[in-house]
Short mmCIF file of N, CA, C and O in Angstrom, two decimals:
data_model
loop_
_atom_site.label_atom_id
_atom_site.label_comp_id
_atom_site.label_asym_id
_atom_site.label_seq_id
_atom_site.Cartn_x
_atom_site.Cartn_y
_atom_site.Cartn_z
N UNK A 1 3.52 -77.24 8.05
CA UNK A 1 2.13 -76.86 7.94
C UNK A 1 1.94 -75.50 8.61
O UNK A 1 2.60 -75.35 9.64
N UNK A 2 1.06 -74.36 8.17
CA UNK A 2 0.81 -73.11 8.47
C UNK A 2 -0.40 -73.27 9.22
O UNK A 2 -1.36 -73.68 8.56
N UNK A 3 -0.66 -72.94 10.93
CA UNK A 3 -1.47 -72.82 11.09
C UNK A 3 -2.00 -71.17 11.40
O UNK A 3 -1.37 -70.23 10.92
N UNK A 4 -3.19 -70.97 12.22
CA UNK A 4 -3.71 -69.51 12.23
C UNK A 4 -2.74 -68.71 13.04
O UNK A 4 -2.92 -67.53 13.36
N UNK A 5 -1.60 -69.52 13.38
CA UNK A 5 -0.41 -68.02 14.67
C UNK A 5 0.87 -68.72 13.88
O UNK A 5 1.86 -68.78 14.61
N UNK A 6 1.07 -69.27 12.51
CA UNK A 6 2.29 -69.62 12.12
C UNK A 6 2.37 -71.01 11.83
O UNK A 6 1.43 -71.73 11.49
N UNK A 7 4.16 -71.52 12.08
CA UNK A 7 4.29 -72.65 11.36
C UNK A 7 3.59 -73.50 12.54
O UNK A 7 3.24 -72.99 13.60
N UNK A 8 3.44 -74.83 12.21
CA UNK A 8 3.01 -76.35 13.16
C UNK A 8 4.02 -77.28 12.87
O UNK A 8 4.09 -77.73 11.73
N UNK A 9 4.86 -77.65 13.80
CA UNK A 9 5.78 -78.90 13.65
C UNK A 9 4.77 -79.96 13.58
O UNK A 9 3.95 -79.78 14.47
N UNK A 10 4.45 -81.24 12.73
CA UNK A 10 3.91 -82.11 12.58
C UNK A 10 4.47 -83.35 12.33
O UNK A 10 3.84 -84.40 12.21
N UNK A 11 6.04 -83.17 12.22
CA UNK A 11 6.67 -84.34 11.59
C UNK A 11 7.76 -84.12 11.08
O UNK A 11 7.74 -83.12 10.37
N UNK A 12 9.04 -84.80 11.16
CA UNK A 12 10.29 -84.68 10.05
C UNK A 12 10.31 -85.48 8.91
O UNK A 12 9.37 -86.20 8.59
N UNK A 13 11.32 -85.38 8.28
CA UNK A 13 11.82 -86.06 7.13
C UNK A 13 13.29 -85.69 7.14
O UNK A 13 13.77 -84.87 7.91
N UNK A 14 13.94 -86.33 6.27
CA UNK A 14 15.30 -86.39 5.60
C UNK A 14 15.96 -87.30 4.95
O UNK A 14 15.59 -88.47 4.78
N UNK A 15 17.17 -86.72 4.48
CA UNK A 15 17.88 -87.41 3.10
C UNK A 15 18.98 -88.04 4.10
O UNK A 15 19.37 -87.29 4.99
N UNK A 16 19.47 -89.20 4.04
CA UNK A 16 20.61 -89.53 4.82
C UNK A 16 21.76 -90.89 3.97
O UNK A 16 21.57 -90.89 2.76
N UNK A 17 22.27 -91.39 4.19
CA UNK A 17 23.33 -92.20 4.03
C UNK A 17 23.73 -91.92 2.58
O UNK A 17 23.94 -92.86 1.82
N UNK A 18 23.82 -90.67 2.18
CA UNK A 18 23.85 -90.29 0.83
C UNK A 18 25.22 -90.64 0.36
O UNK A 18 26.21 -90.05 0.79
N UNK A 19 25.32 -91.98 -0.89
CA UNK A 19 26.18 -92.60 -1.37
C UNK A 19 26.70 -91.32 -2.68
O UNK A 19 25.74 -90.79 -3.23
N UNK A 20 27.62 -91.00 -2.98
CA UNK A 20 27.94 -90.16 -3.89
C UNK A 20 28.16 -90.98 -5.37
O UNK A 20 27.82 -90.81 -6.53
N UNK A 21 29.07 -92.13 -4.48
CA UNK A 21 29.88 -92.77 -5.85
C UNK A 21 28.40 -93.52 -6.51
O UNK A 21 28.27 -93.69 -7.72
N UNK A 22 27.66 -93.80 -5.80
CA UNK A 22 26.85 -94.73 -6.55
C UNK A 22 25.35 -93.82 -6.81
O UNK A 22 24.27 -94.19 -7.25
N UNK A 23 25.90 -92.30 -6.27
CA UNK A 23 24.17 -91.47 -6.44
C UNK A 23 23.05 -92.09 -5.99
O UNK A 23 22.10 -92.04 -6.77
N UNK A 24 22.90 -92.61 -5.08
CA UNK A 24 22.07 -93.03 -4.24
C UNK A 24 21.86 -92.43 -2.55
O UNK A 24 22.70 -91.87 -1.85
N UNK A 25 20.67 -92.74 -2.29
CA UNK A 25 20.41 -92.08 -0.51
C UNK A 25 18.82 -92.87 -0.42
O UNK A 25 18.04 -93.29 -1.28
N UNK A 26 18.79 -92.80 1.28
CA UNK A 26 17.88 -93.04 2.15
C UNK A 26 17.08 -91.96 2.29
O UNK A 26 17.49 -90.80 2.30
N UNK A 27 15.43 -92.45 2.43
CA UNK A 27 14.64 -91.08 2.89
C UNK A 27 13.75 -91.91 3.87
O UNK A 27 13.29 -93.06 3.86
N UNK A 28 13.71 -90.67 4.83
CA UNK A 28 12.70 -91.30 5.87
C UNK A 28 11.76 -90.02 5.57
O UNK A 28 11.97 -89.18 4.70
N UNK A 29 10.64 -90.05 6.49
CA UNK A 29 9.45 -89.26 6.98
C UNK A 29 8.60 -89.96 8.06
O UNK A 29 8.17 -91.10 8.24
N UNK A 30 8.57 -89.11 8.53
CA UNK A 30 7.32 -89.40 10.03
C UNK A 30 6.69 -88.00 10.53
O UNK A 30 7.20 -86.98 10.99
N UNK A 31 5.27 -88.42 10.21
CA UNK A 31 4.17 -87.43 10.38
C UNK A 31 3.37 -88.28 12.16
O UNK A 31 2.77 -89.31 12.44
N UNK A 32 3.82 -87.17 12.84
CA UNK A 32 3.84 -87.68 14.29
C UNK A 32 2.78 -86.73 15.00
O UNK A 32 2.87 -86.50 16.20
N UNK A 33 2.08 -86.34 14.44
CA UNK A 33 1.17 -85.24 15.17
C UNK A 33 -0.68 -86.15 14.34
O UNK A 33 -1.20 -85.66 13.35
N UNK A 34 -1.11 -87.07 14.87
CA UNK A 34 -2.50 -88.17 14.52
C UNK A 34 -3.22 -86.84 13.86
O UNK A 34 -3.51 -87.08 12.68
N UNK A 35 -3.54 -85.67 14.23
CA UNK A 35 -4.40 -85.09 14.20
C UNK A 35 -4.58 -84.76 12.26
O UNK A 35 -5.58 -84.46 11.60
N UNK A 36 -3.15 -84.99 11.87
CA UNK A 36 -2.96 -84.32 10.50
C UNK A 36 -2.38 -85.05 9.65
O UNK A 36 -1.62 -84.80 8.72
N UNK A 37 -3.21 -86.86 10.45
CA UNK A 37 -2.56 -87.66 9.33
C UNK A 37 -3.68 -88.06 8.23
O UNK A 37 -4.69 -87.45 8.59
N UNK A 38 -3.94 -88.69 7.23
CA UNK A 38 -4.46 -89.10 5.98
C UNK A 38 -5.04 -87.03 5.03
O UNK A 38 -6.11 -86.82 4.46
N UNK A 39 -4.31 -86.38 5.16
CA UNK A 39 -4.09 -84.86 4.63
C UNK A 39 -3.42 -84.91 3.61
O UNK A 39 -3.74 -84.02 2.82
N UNK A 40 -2.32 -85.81 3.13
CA UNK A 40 -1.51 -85.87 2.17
C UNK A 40 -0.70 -85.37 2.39
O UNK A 40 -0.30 -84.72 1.43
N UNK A 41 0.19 -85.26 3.73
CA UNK A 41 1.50 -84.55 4.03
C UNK A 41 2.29 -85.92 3.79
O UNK A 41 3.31 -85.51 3.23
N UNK A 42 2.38 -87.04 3.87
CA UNK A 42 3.28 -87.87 3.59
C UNK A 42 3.54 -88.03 2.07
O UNK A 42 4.58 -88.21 1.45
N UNK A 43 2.31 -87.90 1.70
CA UNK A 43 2.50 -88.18 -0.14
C UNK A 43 3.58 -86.36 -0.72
O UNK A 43 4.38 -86.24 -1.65
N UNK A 44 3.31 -85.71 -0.11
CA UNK A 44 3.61 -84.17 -0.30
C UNK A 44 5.08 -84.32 -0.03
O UNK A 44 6.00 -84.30 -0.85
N UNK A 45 5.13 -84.49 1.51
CA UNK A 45 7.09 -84.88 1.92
C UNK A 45 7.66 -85.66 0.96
O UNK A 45 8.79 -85.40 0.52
N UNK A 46 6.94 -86.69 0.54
CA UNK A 46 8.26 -87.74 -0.55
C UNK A 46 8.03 -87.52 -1.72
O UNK A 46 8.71 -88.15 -2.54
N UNK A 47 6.96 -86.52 -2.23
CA UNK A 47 7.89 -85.48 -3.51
C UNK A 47 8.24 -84.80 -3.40
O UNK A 47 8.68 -84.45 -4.49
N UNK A 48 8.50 -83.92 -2.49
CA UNK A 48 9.50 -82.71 -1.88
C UNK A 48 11.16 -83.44 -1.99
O UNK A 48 12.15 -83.11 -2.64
N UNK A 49 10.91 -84.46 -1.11
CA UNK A 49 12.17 -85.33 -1.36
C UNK A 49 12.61 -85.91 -1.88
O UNK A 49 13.77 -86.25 -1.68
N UNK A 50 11.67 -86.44 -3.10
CA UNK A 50 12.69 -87.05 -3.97
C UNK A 50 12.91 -86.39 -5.11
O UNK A 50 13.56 -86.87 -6.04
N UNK A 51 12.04 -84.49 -5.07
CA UNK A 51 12.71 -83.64 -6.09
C UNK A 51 13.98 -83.65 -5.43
O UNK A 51 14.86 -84.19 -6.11
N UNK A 52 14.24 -83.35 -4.64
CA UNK A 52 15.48 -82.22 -4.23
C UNK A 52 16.42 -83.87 -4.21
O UNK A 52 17.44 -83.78 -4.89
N UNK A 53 16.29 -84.76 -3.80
CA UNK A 53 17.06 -85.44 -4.32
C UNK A 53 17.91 -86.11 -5.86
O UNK A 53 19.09 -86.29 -6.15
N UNK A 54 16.62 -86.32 -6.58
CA UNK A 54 16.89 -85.99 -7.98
C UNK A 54 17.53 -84.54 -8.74
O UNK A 54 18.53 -84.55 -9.45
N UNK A 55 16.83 -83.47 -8.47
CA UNK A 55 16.72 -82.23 -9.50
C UNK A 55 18.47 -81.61 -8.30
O UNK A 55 19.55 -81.21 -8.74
N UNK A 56 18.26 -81.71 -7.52
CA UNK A 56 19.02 -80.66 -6.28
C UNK A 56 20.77 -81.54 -6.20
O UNK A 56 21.86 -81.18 -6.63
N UNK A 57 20.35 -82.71 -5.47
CA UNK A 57 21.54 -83.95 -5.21
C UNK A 57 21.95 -84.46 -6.57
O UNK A 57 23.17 -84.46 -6.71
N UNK A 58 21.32 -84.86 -7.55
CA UNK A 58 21.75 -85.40 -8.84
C UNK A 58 21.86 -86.75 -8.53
O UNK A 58 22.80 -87.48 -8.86
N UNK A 59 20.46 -87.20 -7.59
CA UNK A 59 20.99 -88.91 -7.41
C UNK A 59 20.30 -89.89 -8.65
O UNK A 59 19.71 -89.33 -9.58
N UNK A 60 20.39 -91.06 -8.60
CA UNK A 60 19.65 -92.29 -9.85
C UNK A 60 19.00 -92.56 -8.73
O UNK A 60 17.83 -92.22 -8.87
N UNK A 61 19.20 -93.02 -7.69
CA UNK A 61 17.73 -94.04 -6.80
C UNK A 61 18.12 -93.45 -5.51
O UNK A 61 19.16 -92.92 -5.11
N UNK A 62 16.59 -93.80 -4.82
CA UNK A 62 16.14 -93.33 -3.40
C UNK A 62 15.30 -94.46 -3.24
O UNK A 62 14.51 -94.91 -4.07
N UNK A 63 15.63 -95.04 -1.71
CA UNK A 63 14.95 -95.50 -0.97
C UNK A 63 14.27 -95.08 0.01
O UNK A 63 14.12 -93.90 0.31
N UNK A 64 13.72 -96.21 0.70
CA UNK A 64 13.16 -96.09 1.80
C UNK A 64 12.95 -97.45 2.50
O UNK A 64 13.31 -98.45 1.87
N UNK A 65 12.46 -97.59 3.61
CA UNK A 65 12.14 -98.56 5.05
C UNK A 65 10.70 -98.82 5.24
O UNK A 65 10.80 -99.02 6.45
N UNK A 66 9.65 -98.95 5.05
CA UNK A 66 8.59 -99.31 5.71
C UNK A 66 8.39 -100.45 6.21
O UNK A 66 9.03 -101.38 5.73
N UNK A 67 7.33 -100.74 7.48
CA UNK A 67 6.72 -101.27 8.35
C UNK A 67 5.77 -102.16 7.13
O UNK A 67 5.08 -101.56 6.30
N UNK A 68 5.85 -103.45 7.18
CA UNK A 68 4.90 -104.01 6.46
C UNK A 68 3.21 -103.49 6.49
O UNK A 68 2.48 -103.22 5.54
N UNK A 69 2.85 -103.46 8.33
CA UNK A 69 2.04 -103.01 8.79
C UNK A 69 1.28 -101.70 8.49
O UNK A 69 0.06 -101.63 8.58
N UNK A 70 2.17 -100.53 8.09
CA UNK A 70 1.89 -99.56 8.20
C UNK A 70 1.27 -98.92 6.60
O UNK A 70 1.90 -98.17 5.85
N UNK A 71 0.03 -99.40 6.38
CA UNK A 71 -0.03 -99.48 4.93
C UNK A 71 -0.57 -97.62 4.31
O UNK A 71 -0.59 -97.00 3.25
N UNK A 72 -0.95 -97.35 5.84
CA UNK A 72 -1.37 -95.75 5.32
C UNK A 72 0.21 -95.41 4.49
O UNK A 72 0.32 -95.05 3.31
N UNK A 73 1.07 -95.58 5.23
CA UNK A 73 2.41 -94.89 4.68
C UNK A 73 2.78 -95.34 3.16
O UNK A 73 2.93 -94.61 2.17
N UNK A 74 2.88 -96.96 3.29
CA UNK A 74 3.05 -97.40 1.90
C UNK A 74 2.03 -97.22 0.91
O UNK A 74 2.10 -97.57 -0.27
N UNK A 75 0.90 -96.53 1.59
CA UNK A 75 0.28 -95.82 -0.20
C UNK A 75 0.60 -94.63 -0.26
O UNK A 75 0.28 -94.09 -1.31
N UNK A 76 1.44 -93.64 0.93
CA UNK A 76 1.57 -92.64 0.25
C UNK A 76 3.03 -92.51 -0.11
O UNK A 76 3.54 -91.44 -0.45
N UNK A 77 3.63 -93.57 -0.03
CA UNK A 77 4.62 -93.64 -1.09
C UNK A 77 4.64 -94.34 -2.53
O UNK A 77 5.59 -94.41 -3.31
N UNK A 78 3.46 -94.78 -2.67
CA UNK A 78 3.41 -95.45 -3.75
C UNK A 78 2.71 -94.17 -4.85
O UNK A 78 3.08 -94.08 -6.02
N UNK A 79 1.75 -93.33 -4.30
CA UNK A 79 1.42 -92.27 -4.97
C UNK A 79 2.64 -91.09 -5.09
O UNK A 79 2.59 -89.99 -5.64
N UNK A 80 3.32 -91.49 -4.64
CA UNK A 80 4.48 -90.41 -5.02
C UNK A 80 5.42 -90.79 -5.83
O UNK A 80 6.34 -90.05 -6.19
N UNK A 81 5.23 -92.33 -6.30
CA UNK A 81 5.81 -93.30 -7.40
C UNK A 81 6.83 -94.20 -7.42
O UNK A 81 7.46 -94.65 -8.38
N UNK A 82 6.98 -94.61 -5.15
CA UNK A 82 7.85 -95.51 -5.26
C UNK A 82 6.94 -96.65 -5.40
O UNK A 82 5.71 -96.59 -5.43
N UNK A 83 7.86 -97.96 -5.50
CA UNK A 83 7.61 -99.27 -5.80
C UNK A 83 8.38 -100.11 -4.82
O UNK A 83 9.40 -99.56 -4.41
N UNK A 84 8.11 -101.38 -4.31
CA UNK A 84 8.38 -102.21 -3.51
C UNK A 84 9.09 -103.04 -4.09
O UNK A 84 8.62 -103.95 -4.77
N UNK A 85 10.28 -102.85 -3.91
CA UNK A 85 11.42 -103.86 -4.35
C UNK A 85 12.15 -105.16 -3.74
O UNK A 85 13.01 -105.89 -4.21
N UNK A 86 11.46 -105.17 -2.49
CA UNK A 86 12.08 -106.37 -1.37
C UNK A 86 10.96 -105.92 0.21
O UNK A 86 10.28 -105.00 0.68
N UNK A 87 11.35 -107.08 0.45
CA UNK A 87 11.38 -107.65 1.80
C UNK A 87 11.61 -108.22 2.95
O UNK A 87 11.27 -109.40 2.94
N UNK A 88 12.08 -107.83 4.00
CA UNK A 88 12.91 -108.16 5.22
C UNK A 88 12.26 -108.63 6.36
O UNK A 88 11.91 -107.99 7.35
N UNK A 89 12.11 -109.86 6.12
CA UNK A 89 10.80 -110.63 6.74
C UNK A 89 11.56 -110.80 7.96
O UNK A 89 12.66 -111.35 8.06
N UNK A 90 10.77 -110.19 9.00
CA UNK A 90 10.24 -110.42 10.22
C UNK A 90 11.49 -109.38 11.13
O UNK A 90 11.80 -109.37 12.32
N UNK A 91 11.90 -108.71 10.14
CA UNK A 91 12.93 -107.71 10.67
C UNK A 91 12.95 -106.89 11.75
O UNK A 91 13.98 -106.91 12.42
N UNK A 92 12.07 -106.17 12.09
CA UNK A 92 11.84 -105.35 13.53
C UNK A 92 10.51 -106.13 14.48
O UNK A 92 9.48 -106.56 13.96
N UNK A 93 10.82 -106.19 16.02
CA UNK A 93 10.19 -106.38 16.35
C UNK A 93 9.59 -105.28 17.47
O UNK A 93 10.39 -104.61 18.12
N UNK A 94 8.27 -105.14 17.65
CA UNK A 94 7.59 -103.97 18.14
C UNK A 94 6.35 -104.54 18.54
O UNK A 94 6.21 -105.70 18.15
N UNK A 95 5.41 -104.05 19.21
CA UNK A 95 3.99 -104.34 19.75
C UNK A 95 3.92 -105.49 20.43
O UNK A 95 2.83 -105.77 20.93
N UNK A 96 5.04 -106.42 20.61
CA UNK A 96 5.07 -107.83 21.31
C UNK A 96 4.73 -109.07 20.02
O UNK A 96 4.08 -110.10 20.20
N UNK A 97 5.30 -108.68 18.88
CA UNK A 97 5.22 -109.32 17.39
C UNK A 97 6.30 -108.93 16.70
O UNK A 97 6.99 -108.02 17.16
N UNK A 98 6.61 -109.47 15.62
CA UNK A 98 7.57 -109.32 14.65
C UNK A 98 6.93 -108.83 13.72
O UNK A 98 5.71 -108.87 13.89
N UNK A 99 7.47 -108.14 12.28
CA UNK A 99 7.23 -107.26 11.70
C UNK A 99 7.79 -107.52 10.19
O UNK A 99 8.80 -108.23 10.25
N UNK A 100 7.52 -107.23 9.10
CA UNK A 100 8.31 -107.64 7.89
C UNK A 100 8.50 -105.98 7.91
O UNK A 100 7.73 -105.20 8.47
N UNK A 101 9.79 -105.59 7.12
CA UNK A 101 10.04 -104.93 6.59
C UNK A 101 9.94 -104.38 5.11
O UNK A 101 10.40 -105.19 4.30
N UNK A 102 9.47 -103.26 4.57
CA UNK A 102 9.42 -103.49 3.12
C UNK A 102 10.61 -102.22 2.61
O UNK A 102 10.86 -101.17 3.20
N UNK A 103 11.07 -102.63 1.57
CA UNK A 103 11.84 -101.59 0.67
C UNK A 103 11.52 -101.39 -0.20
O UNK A 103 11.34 -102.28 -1.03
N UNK A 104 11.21 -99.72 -0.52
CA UNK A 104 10.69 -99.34 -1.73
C UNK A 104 11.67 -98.36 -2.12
O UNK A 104 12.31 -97.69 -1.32
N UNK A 105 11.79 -98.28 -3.85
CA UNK A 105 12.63 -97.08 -4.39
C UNK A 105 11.58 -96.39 -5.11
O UNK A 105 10.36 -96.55 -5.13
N UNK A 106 12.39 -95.53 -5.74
CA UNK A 106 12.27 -94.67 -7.45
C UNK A 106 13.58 -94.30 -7.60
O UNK A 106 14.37 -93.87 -6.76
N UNK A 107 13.76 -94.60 -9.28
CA UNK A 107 14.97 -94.25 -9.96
C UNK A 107 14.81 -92.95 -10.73
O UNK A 107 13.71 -92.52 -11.10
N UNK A 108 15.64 -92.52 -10.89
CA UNK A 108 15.74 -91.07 -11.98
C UNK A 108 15.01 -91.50 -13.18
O UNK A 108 14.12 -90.66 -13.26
N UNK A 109 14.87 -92.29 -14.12
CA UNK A 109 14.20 -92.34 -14.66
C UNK A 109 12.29 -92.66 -14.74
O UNK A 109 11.43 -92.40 -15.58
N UNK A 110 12.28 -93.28 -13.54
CA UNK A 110 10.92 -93.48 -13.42
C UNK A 110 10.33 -91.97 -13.06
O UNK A 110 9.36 -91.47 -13.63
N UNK A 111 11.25 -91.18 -11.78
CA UNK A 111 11.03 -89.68 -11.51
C UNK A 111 10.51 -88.74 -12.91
O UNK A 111 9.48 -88.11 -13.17
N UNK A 112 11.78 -89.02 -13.63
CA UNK A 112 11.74 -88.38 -15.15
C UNK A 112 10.47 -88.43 -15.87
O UNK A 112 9.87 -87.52 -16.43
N UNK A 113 10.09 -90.03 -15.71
CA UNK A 113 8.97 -90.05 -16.32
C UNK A 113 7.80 -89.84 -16.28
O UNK A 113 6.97 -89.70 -17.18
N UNK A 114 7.64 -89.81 -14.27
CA UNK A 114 6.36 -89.12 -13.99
C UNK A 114 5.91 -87.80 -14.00
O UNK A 114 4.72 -87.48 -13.99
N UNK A 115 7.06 -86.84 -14.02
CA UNK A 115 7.25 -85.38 -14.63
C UNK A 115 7.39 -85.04 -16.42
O UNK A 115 7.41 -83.93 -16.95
N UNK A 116 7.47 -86.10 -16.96
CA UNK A 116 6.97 -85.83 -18.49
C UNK A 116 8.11 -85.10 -18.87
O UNK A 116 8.05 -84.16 -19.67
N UNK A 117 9.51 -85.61 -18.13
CA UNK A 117 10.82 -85.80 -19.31
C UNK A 117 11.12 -86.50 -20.23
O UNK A 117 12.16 -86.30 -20.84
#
């Protein structure tokens, strides 16, 4: 993000456990700065990332990890056109509670299709 004296660190992302043989990888993001969250930088990061994963890497599917809880995140991955493929019930525990885990992808073709290949 550009603010009025330059860039603003607000958060990372990245591509990681990138499988070759099977064209597949992990994406995380975390927008860690409250001030500049519901802006659409999360929906923005995971099409940044899953172009350059698709168009750049040449992968078929990308995942991801979410927090059952954390539903701001899972809509802005769902507007970027992943889908919830499973669940890892009661997988992390945090806040003095347990937690489900959710997994969401997009495949090269669903990508394809939301770009009107």
């Amino acid at each position: 993000m550009r603010d009025g004296d330059g860039w603003k660190l607000i958060g990372n992302s990245g591509v990681f456990d990138i499988d070759h043989a099977t064209r597949s990888a992990e994406l995380g993001i975390m927008i860690g700065e409250k001030s500049e969250w519901n802006k659409g930088y999360g929906t923005e990061a995971m099409l940044l990332l899953a172009r350059h994963c698709f168009d750049t890497l040449n992968l078929n599917r990308v995942h991801l990890r979410v927090y059952a809880e954390n539903l701001r995140a899972k809509r802005a991955y769902e507007k970027a056109g992943f889908l919830e493929e499973g669940r890892l019930r009661e997988a992390v525990y945090k806040h003095g509670k347990y937690d489900d885990v959710i997994v969401m992808s997009i495949l090269r073709s669903e990508w394809d299709q939301r770009k009107g290949k």
